mmCIF file of C-alpha atoms and ligand atoms in Angstrom:
data_model
loop_
_atom_site.group_PDB
_atom_site.id
_atom_site.type_symbol
_atom_site.label_atom_id
_atom_site.label_comp_id
_atom_site.label_asym_id
_atom_site.label_seq_id
_atom_site.Cartn_x
_atom_site.Cartn_y
_atom_site.Cartn_z
ATOM 1 C CA MET A 2 74.388 10.495 18.015
ATOM 2 C CA LEU A 3 75.775 12.134 14.598
ATOM 3 C CA ILE A 4 76.200 15.390 16.065
ATOM 4 C CA LYS A 5 78.590 18.119 14.312
ATOM 5 C CA SER A 6 80.344 20.787 15.803
ATOM 6 C CA SER A 7 80.026 23.651 13.177
ATOM 7 C CA GLY A 8 83.000 24.082 12.987
ATOM 8 C CA THR A 9 83.035 27.864 13.789
ATOM 9 C CA GLY A 10 84.767 27.751 17.173
ATOM 10 C CA PHE A 11 81.445 28.832 19.438
ATOM 11 C CA ILE A 12 80.646 25.354 20.222
ATOM 12 C CA HIS A 13 83.551 25.788 22.529
ATOM 13 C CA PRO A 14 84.564 28.435 24.157
ATOM 14 C CA VAL A 15 86.613 28.880 27.365
ATOM 15 C CA SER A 16 84.262 27.806 29.590
ATOM 16 C CA SER A 17 86.118 29.918 33.014
ATOM 17 C CA GLU A 18 84.996 33.089 31.128
ATOM 18 C CA ILE A 19 81.644 32.270 30.680
ATOM 19 C CA THR A 20 80.382 29.680 33.500
ATOM 20 C CA SER A 21 80.488 32.419 36.524
ATOM 21 C CA ARG A 22 77.874 34.677 34.007
ATOM 22 C CA PRO A 23 74.281 34.176 35.175
ATOM 23 C CA ILE A 24 72.067 31.956 32.689
ATOM 24 C CA TYR A 25 70.711 34.309 30.702
ATOM 25 C CA GLU A 26 73.863 35.910 29.812
ATOM 26 C CA ASP A 27 74.434 32.069 27.847
ATOM 27 C CA ARG A 28 70.830 32.320 26.585
ATOM 28 C CA ARG A 29 71.408 36.814 24.710
ATOM 29 C CA GLN A 30 74.828 34.881 23.474
ATOM 30 C CA LEU A 31 72.915 31.859 22.138
ATOM 31 C CA LEU A 32 70.437 34.041 20.774
ATOM 32 C CA ARG A 33 73.137 35.801 19.240
ATOM 33 C CA LEU A 34 74.838 33.065 17.959
ATOM 34 C CA MET A 35 71.379 31.523 16.560
ATOM 35 C CA ALA A 36 70.811 35.259 14.779
ATOM 36 C CA GLY A 37 74.049 35.257 13.042
ATOM 37 C CA GLY A 38 73.570 31.641 11.562
ATOM 38 C CA ALA A 39 76.833 29.940 13.440
ATOM 39 C CA ALA A 40 75.299 28.083 16.204
ATOM 40 C CA GLY A 41 75.473 24.713 15.207
ATOM 41 C CA ALA A 42 72.566 21.824 15.512
ATOM 42 C CA ALA A 43 73.181 21.636 18.675
ATOM 43 C CA LEU A 44 72.781 24.730 20.161
ATOM 44 C CA ALA A 45 69.665 25.154 18.077
ATOM 45 C CA SER A 46 68.301 22.017 19.652
ATOM 46 C CA TRP A 47 68.795 23.202 23.238
ATOM 47 C CA ALA A 48 67.370 26.513 22.405
ATOM 48 C CA ALA A 49 64.476 24.225 20.938
ATOM 49 C CA ARG A 50 64.004 22.234 24.226
ATOM 50 C CA ASP A 51 63.892 24.913 26.402
ATOM 51 C CA ALA A 52 61.085 26.645 24.725
ATOM 52 C CA LEU A 53 59.421 23.430 24.773
ATOM 53 C CA ALA A 54 59.888 23.415 28.447
ATOM 54 C CA GLN A 55 58.192 26.306 29.049
ATOM 55 C CA VAL A 56 55.199 25.943 27.110
ATOM 56 C CA GLN A 57 54.700 22.023 27.177
ATOM 57 C CA ARG A 58 56.111 20.598 31.082
ATOM 58 C CA PRO A 59 54.407 17.137 31.045
ATOM 59 C CA GLY A 60 51.465 16.751 33.471
ATOM 60 C CA LYS A 61 51.844 14.344 36.531
ATOM 61 C CA LEU A 62 52.406 10.952 35.459
ATOM 62 C CA ALA A 63 50.438 7.988 37.641
ATOM 63 C CA ALA A 64 52.640 7.293 40.998
ATOM 64 C CA LEU A 65 54.774 4.198 40.637
ATOM 65 C CA THR A 66 55.917 3.578 44.528
ATOM 66 C CA GLY A 67 59.527 1.711 44.705
ATOM 67 C CA GLY A 68 61.495 1.019 48.097
ATOM 68 C CA LYS A 69 65.595 2.619 48.359
ATOM 69 C CA SER A 70 67.301 -0.405 46.308
ATOM 70 C CA GLY A 71 69.793 -2.554 48.412
ATOM 71 C CA VAL A 72 71.762 -3.424 45.530
ATOM 72 C CA ALA A 73 75.191 -2.516 45.354
ATOM 73 C CA GLY A 74 75.933 0.745 43.504
ATOM 74 C CA ALA A 75 72.434 1.437 42.648
ATOM 75 C CA VAL A 76 72.142 5.040 44.225
ATOM 76 C CA THR A 77 74.266 7.840 43.288
ATOM 77 C CA MET A 78 74.573 10.810 45.721
ATOM 78 C CA GLU A 79 75.129 13.279 42.709
ATOM 79 C CA LYS A 80 71.981 15.613 42.634
ATOM 80 C CA SER A 81 69.045 14.504 39.946
ATOM 81 C CA THR A 82 69.110 16.111 36.833
ATOM 82 C CA ASP A 83 65.449 18.091 37.099
ATOM 83 C CA TYR A 84 62.704 16.529 36.167
ATOM 84 C CA LYS A 85 62.244 18.613 33.044
ATOM 85 C CA ASP A 86 65.976 18.312 31.663
ATOM 86 C CA ALA A 87 64.982 14.541 31.591
ATOM 87 C CA SER A 88 61.586 14.500 29.965
ATOM 88 C CA THR A 89 62.843 17.310 27.120
ATOM 89 C CA TYR A 90 66.500 16.483 26.365
ATOM 90 C CA ASN A 91 65.991 12.946 24.911
ATOM 91 C CA ASN A 92 67.544 10.588 22.109
ATOM 92 C CA PHE A 93 64.793 8.128 20.935
ATOM 93 C CA TYR A 94 65.445 8.296 17.111
ATOM 94 C CA GLU A 95 61.654 7.060 16.197
ATOM 95 C CA PHE A 96 60.381 10.630 17.408
ATOM 96 C CA GLY A 97 62.655 12.335 15.386
ATOM 97 C CA THR A 98 66.745 13.043 15.221
ATOM 98 C CA ASP A 99 66.610 16.019 17.388
ATOM 99 C CA LYS A 100 66.879 16.165 21.265
ATOM 100 C CA SER A 101 63.268 17.917 21.703
ATOM 101 C CA ASP A 102 61.582 15.970 18.777
ATOM 102 C CA PRO A 103 60.535 13.092 21.476
ATOM 103 C CA ALA A 104 59.097 15.254 24.068
ATOM 104 C CA LYS A 105 56.695 16.675 20.869
ATOM 105 C CA ASN A 106 56.203 13.956 19.716
ATOM 106 C CA ALA A 107 55.863 11.206 21.337
ATOM 107 C CA HIS A 108 52.546 11.942 22.501
ATOM 108 C CA THR A 109 51.318 9.509 19.811
ATOM 109 C CA LEU A 110 52.761 6.432 20.913
ATOM 110 C CA LYS A 111 50.213 3.956 22.052
ATOM 111 C CA THR A 112 51.471 1.913 25.371
ATOM 112 C CA THR A 113 48.181 0.245 26.332
ATOM 113 C CA PRO A 114 47.653 -2.735 25.739
ATOM 114 C CA TRP A 115 51.529 -3.568 25.551
ATOM 115 C CA ALA A 116 53.298 -7.136 25.888
ATOM 116 C CA VAL A 117 56.874 -8.140 25.780
ATOM 117 C CA GLU A 118 57.054 -10.970 24.365
ATOM 118 C CA ILE A 119 59.815 -13.747 25.149
ATOM 119 C CA GLU A 120 61.454 -15.756 21.933
ATOM 120 C CA GLY A 121 65.032 -17.977 21.367
ATOM 121 C CA LEU A 122 66.509 -20.145 23.736
ATOM 122 C CA VAL A 123 64.425 -20.460 26.482
ATOM 123 C CA LYS A 124 62.124 -22.269 28.425
ATOM 124 C CA LYS A 125 59.111 -20.660 29.068
ATOM 125 C CA PRO A 126 58.811 -18.523 25.908
ATOM 126 C CA GLY A 127 55.777 -16.112 25.620
ATOM 127 C CA LYS A 128 53.395 -12.580 25.675
ATOM 128 C CA TYR A 129 53.828 -11.043 28.902
ATOM 129 C CA ALA A 130 51.154 -8.491 29.260
ATOM 130 C CA LEU A 131 52.866 -5.293 31.231
ATOM 131 C CA GLU A 132 50.586 -5.808 33.884
ATOM 132 C CA ASP A 133 51.931 -9.127 34.545
ATOM 133 C CA LEU A 134 55.370 -7.909 34.042
ATOM 134 C CA LEU A 135 54.733 -4.981 36.584
ATOM 135 C CA LYS A 136 54.101 -7.433 39.243
ATOM 136 C CA LEU A 137 56.667 -10.550 39.206
ATOM 137 C CA SER A 138 58.991 -7.963 41.286
ATOM 138 C CA ALA A 139 59.694 -5.719 43.884
ATOM 139 C CA GLN A 140 59.778 -2.514 42.472
ATOM 140 C CA GLU A 141 63.031 0.005 43.564
ATOM 141 C CA GLU A 142 64.336 3.241 42.952
ATOM 142 C CA ARG A 143 67.255 3.063 41.291
ATOM 143 C CA ILE A 144 69.252 6.772 41.219
ATOM 144 C CA TYR A 145 71.764 6.212 37.945
ATOM 145 C CA ARG A 146 73.830 8.233 36.028
ATOM 146 C CA LEU A 147 73.363 7.899 31.878
ATOM 147 C CA ARG A 148 76.161 8.875 30.192
ATOM 148 C CA CYS A 149 75.528 9.450 26.450
ATOM 149 C CA VAL A 150 77.606 8.259 23.963
ATOM 150 C CA GLU A 151 77.821 12.093 22.920
ATOM 151 C CA GLY A 152 79.477 14.031 25.768
ATOM 152 C CA TRP A 153 76.505 14.639 27.796
ATOM 153 C CA SER A 154 75.242 13.086 31.024
ATOM 154 C CA MET A 155 71.795 12.604 33.499
ATOM 155 C CA VAL A 156 71.199 11.500 36.689
ATOM 156 C CA ILE A 157 67.882 9.534 36.637
ATOM 157 C CA PRO A 158 65.952 8.354 39.753
ATOM 158 C CA TRP A 159 64.452 5.343 37.667
ATOM 159 C CA VAL A 160 61.897 3.036 39.040
ATOM 160 C CA GLY A 161 61.571 -0.888 38.279
ATOM 161 C CA TYR A 162 63.704 -3.997 39.169
ATOM 162 C CA SER A 163 66.673 -5.746 38.133
ATOM 163 C CA LEU A 164 66.248 -7.840 35.163
ATOM 164 C CA SER A 165 67.638 -10.985 36.093
ATOM 165 C CA GLU A 166 64.541 -10.977 37.814
ATOM 166 C CA LEU A 167 62.705 -11.464 34.500
ATOM 167 C CA ILE A 168 65.606 -13.816 33.209
ATOM 168 C CA LYS A 169 65.199 -16.287 36.596
ATOM 169 C CA ARG A 170 61.328 -16.168 35.505
ATOM 170 C CA VAL A 171 61.948 -17.432 32.240
ATOM 171 C CA GLU A 172 64.578 -19.412 32.249
ATOM 172 C CA PRO A 173 67.571 -19.550 29.785
ATOM 173 C CA LEU A 174 68.154 -23.219 27.868
ATOM 174 C CA GLY A 175 72.059 -23.680 28.800
ATOM 175 C CA ASN A 176 73.304 -22.075 24.952
ATOM 176 C CA ALA A 177 71.683 -18.910 25.488
ATOM 177 C CA ARG A 178 74.856 -16.857 26.249
ATOM 178 C CA TYR A 179 72.746 -13.681 24.198
ATOM 179 C CA VAL A 180 69.749 -11.384 24.904
ATOM 180 C CA GLU A 181 68.324 -8.888 22.273
ATOM 181 C CA PHE A 182 66.320 -6.319 23.386
ATOM 182 C CA VAL A 183 63.987 -4.926 20.106
ATOM 183 C CA SER A 184 61.975 -1.390 20.986
ATOM 184 C CA GLN A 185 58.952 -0.890 19.362
ATOM 185 C CA ALA A 186 58.898 0.358 15.425
ATOM 186 C CA ASP A 187 55.473 1.387 14.236
ATOM 187 C CA PRO A 188 55.498 3.659 11.792
ATOM 188 C CA LYS A 189 51.917 4.580 12.078
ATOM 189 C CA THR A 190 52.960 5.669 15.820
ATOM 190 C CA MET A 191 56.313 6.679 15.004
ATOM 191 C CA PRO A 192 57.186 9.079 12.610
ATOM 192 C CA PHE A 193 60.871 8.566 11.694
ATOM 193 C CA VAL A 194 60.461 5.110 11.588
ATOM 194 C CA GLY A 195 61.187 3.888 7.736
ATOM 195 C CA SER A 196 63.392 6.813 8.008
ATOM 196 C CA ASN A 197 67.029 5.836 6.890
ATOM 197 C CA VAL A 198 68.874 6.894 9.953
ATOM 198 C CA LEU A 199 68.520 3.689 11.455
ATOM 199 C CA ASP A 200 67.712 0.170 10.011
ATOM 200 C CA TRP A 201 64.275 -0.703 12.365
ATOM 201 C CA PRO A 202 63.501 -1.871 14.777
ATOM 202 C CA TYR A 203 65.958 -0.113 17.354
ATOM 203 C CA VAL A 204 67.691 -3.276 18.592
ATOM 204 C CA GLU A 205 70.260 -3.721 21.453
ATOM 205 C CA GLY A 206 72.147 -6.695 22.952
ATOM 206 C CA LEU A 207 73.899 -7.744 25.899
ATOM 207 C CA ARG A 208 75.950 -10.722 27.353
ATOM 208 C CA MET A 209 73.664 -13.480 29.458
ATOM 209 C CA ASP A 210 76.173 -12.276 32.424
ATOM 210 C CA GLU A 211 75.705 -8.517 31.450
ATOM 211 C CA ALA A 212 71.981 -9.242 31.595
ATOM 212 C CA MET A 213 72.198 -10.851 34.727
ATOM 213 C CA ASN A 214 74.272 -7.864 36.568
ATOM 214 C CA PRO A 215 71.919 -6.919 38.979
ATOM 215 C CA LEU A 216 72.976 -3.164 38.307
ATOM 216 C CA THR A 217 71.004 -3.997 35.178
ATOM 217 C CA LEU A 218 67.733 -2.196 35.189
ATOM 218 C CA LEU A 219 64.127 -2.723 34.037
ATOM 219 C CA ALA A 220 62.464 -0.061 34.255
ATOM 220 C CA PHE A 221 59.139 0.828 34.210
ATOM 221 C CA GLY A 222 59.156 4.749 36.124
ATOM 222 C CA MET A 223 61.278 7.252 36.757
ATOM 223 C CA TYR A 224 61.301 10.060 39.233
ATOM 224 C CA GLY A 225 58.276 7.875 41.243
ATOM 225 C CA GLU A 226 55.977 8.300 38.503
ATOM 226 C CA VAL A 227 55.350 5.900 35.143
ATOM 227 C CA LEU A 228 57.954 7.127 32.461
ATOM 228 C CA PRO A 229 57.065 9.648 30.227
ATOM 229 C CA ASN A 230 56.317 8.148 26.269
ATOM 230 C CA GLN A 231 59.891 9.936 25.674
ATOM 231 C CA ASN A 232 62.062 8.333 27.905
ATOM 232 C CA GLY A 233 60.839 4.747 26.754
ATOM 233 C CA ALA A 234 57.278 4.402 27.984
ATOM 234 C CA PRO A 235 55.929 1.734 29.101
ATOM 235 C CA VAL A 236 59.500 -0.473 29.848
ATOM 236 C CA ARG A 237 62.798 0.456 29.121
ATOM 237 C CA LEU A 238 66.332 -1.446 29.818
ATOM 238 C CA VAL A 239 68.407 1.031 32.041
ATOM 239 C CA VAL A 240 72.130 -0.582 31.934
ATOM 240 C CA PRO A 241 74.400 1.860 33.915
ATOM 241 C CA TRP A 242 77.684 1.328 32.440
ATOM 242 C CA LYS A 243 77.455 1.296 29.343
ATOM 243 C CA TYR A 244 76.813 4.314 26.746
ATOM 244 C CA GLY A 245 72.870 5.269 27.136
ATOM 245 C CA PHE A 246 71.836 3.836 23.627
ATOM 246 C CA LYS A 247 72.799 0.871 24.765
ATOM 247 C CA SER A 248 69.794 1.432 27.122
ATOM 248 C CA ALA A 249 66.628 0.802 24.514
ATOM 249 C CA LYS A 250 63.326 1.696 25.001
ATOM 250 C CA SER A 251 59.480 0.769 24.114
ATOM 251 C CA LEU A 252 60.744 -2.875 24.820
ATOM 252 C CA VAL A 253 58.380 -5.440 22.532
ATOM 253 C CA LYS A 254 60.379 -8.218 22.614
ATOM 254 C CA ILE A 255 63.497 -9.661 24.485
ATOM 255 C CA ARG A 256 65.292 -12.687 22.632
ATOM 256 C CA PHE A 257 67.575 -15.072 24.081
ATOM 257 C CA THR A 258 70.340 -16.333 21.498
ATOM 258 C CA GLU A 259 73.170 -18.177 21.367
ATOM 259 C CA LYS A 260 75.315 -15.484 19.053
ATOM 260 C CA GLU A 261 75.697 -12.195 19.282
ATOM 261 C CA PRO A 262 72.846 -9.952 18.810
ATOM 262 C CA ALA A 263 73.631 -7.355 15.401
ATOM 263 C CA THR A 264 72.412 -3.769 16.931
ATOM 264 C CA ALA A 265 71.296 -1.112 15.787
ATOM 265 C CA TRP A 266 74.106 1.099 16.134
ATOM 266 C CA ASN A 267 76.413 -0.923 15.131
ATOM 267 C CA LYS A 268 75.118 -1.572 12.075
ATOM 268 C CA ALA A 269 74.705 1.700 11.612
ATOM 269 C CA ALA A 270 78.340 2.688 12.281
ATOM 270 C CA ARG A 271 80.770 -0.213 12.894
ATOM 271 C CA GLN A 272 83.616 1.520 13.414
ATOM 272 C CA GLU A 273 81.878 3.716 16.113
ATOM 273 C CA TYR A 274 79.628 1.986 17.988
ATOM 274 C CA GLY A 275 80.915 -1.121 19.216
ATOM 275 C CA PHE A 276 78.547 -4.009 20.766
ATOM 276 C CA TYR A 277 80.501 -3.167 24.571
ATOM 277 C CA SER A 278 80.046 -0.388 24.933
ATOM 278 C CA ASN A 279 81.182 0.453 28.071
ATOM 279 C CA VAL A 280 81.849 4.548 29.418
ATOM 280 C CA ASN A 281 85.768 3.936 28.701
ATOM 281 C CA PRO A 282 87.328 7.448 28.670
ATOM 282 C CA ASN A 283 90.179 5.898 27.587
ATOM 283 C CA VAL A 284 88.828 4.926 23.987
ATOM 284 C CA ASP A 285 87.542 8.131 21.608
ATOM 285 C CA HIS A 286 85.274 8.029 19.646
ATOM 286 C CA PRO A 287 86.404 8.151 16.450
ATOM 287 C CA ARG A 288 84.940 11.959 16.152
ATOM 288 C CA TRP A 289 85.491 13.169 19.494
ATOM 289 C CA SER A 290 86.673 12.059 22.907
ATOM 290 C CA GLN A 291 85.194 10.284 25.226
ATOM 291 C CA ALA A 292 87.243 12.033 28.134
ATOM 292 C CA THR A 293 85.006 14.549 29.755
ATOM 293 C CA GLU A 294 80.915 14.860 30.089
ATOM 294 C CA ARG A 295 78.709 17.817 30.700
ATOM 295 C CA ARG A 296 75.804 16.933 33.067
ATOM 296 C CA ILE A 297 72.583 18.365 31.793
ATOM 297 C CA GLY A 298 71.210 21.095 33.143
ATOM 298 C CA GLU A 299 73.655 21.475 36.030
ATOM 299 C CA ASP A 300 75.414 24.663 35.104
ATOM 300 C CA GLY A 301 73.706 26.466 32.256
ATOM 301 C CA LEU A 302 74.620 25.639 28.142
ATOM 302 C CA PHE A 303 78.245 26.194 27.906
ATOM 303 C CA ALA A 304 78.736 24.362 32.074
ATOM 304 C CA LYS A 305 82.714 23.287 32.630
ATOM 305 C CA LYS A 306 83.256 19.692 31.602
ATOM 306 C CA ARG A 307 83.359 17.055 34.033
ATOM 307 C CA LYS A 308 85.732 13.929 34.057
ATOM 308 C CA THR A 309 84.377 10.897 33.089
ATOM 309 C CA LEU A 310 84.675 7.724 34.584
ATOM 310 C CA MET A 311 85.638 4.229 33.999
ATOM 311 C CA PHE A 312 82.536 2.415 33.366
ATOM 312 C CA ASN A 313 80.571 5.920 34.227
ATOM 313 C CA GLY A 314 81.752 5.097 38.042
ATOM 314 C CA TYR A 315 80.003 2.148 38.529
ATOM 315 C CA GLU A 316 83.720 0.086 38.263
ATOM 316 C CA ALA A 317 83.278 -1.883 41.898
ATOM 317 C CA GLN A 318 80.440 -3.652 40.119
ATOM 318 C CA VAL A 319 81.002 -4.678 36.558
ATOM 319 C CA ALA A 320 84.744 -4.896 35.990
ATOM 320 C CA GLN A 321 85.011 -8.251 36.822
ATOM 321 C CA LEU A 322 82.626 -9.487 33.820
ATOM 322 C CA TYR A 323 85.372 -8.160 31.291
ATOM 323 C CA THR A 324 88.283 -9.756 33.251
ATOM 324 C CA GLY A 325 90.765 -10.509 30.420
ATOM 325 C CA MET A 326 88.944 -8.530 27.301
ATOM 326 C CA ASP A 327 90.681 -6.137 25.931
ATOM 327 C CA LEU A 328 88.672 -3.177 26.147
ATOM 328 C CA LYS A 329 90.190 -0.714 23.692
ATOM 329 C CA LYS A 330 89.237 -3.952 21.186
ATOM 330 C CA ASN A 331 86.110 -4.886 22.760
ATOM 331 C CA PHE A 332 84.722 -1.070 23.022
HETATM 332 N N1 LIG B 16 64.103 2.586 20.990
HETATM 333 C C1 LIG B 16 64.946 3.678 21.222
HETATM 334 N N2 LIG B 16 65.952 3.372 22.437
HETATM 335 C C2 LIG B 16 66.531 4.592 22.377
HETATM 336 C C3 LIG B 16 67.091 4.967 21.529
HETATM 337 C C4 LIG B 16 66.567 5.299 20.804
HETATM 338 O O1 LIG B 16 66.305 5.915 20.248
HETATM 339 N N3 LIG B 16 65.141 4.534 20.505
HETATM 340 N N4 LIG B 16 68.060 6.099 22.080
HETATM 341 C C5 LIG B 16 69.386 5.633 23.086
HETATM 342 C C6 LIG B 16 70.028 6.497 23.249
HETATM 343 S S1 LIG B 16 71.305 7.312 22.172
HETATM 344 C C7 LIG B 16 70.442 7.518 24.232
HETATM 345 S S2 LIG B 16 71.159 8.301 24.930
HETATM 346 C C8 LIG B 16 69.354 7.045 25.672
HETATM 347 C C9 LIG B 16 68.678 7.956 26.444
HETATM 348 O O2 LIG B 16 67.343 7.975 27.135
HETATM 349 P P1 LIG B 16 66.683 9.324 27.636
HETATM 350 O O3 LIG B 16 66.413 9.957 26.305
HETATM 351 O O4 LIG B 16 65.774 8.421 28.319
HETATM 352 O O5 LIG B 16 67.423 9.882 28.580
HETATM 353 O O6 LIG B 16 68.194 5.955 24.963
HETATM 354 C C10 LIG B 16 68.921 5.110 24.274
HETATM 355 N N5 LIG B 16 67.517 4.437 23.778
HETATM 356 MO MO1 LIG B 17 72.761 8.454 23.701
#
């Protein structure tokens, strides 16, 4: 997430000048920029992703059927991002910090056998095998926008069920106020675990009422298939009204706590990544604006930006969770 522009001005050209040109023009311009050494990390990573997508398309994964969701706001009418883009432009720092790294490296992740440990302030703690988690509730398809704090977004048809189904089943105690989510951190299969980019394992957290909101999804699949490793197989969280980093991948632990969990990005840069991390176009990231976003894959490299919506467009469903809170302070 710590991207910096090259400062040459090439990253922010006047969009009206280029969006009408065919894609190959964009690509030629990109190659020229790269040859001249002027392109920033973001552009180089885009090119690497693009090359990768052509040589190494992930094969068809096992089908995972989910009926249409009845949860309010759970299906957007917006066009879904191409599978190719959603599975090759990723943030999964355990496998590298470049957007194309997870698709290249995550094949080493061993997703069977898999279990999720439920612990902390809960009546029914224990190790829950993936097979049992899969069967715990009916799978649904949820078409969610995912907005990354870096300024890009995607629309992805996820398959899973509301996390609340699992929470109800394990019966949290009365003093459980937060839920902590812990990702797998295995240095043998995850080449960047042990690097100093983050404090491993990757940890995220939600307040109990946020975790219980029906939109909060425990996801096992996307595009009707099981999750590809780079998207967080075999089970991850998707919290659509928050920045993408709240949606922890490859979960191995769910812990119920009384105190607000210390989360990985908050520990890495407290002033940049708050605990709540609701998508809020009115609160700038200290190093860049959050007012607009680029939809991945839609309009080519130098796309015209979209206006970012409050709570990523899920205001009607979640705004009441934050009544009386100052969301500029609790960012
Ligand atoms: N374990 C783990 N989970 C993670 C991350 C990560 O680096 N490690 N990156 C987060 C960030 S910053 C984003 S934007 C989303 C990206 O999800 P996607 O690759 O499926 O689009 O995953 C989130 N979950
Ligand atoms: Mo992100």
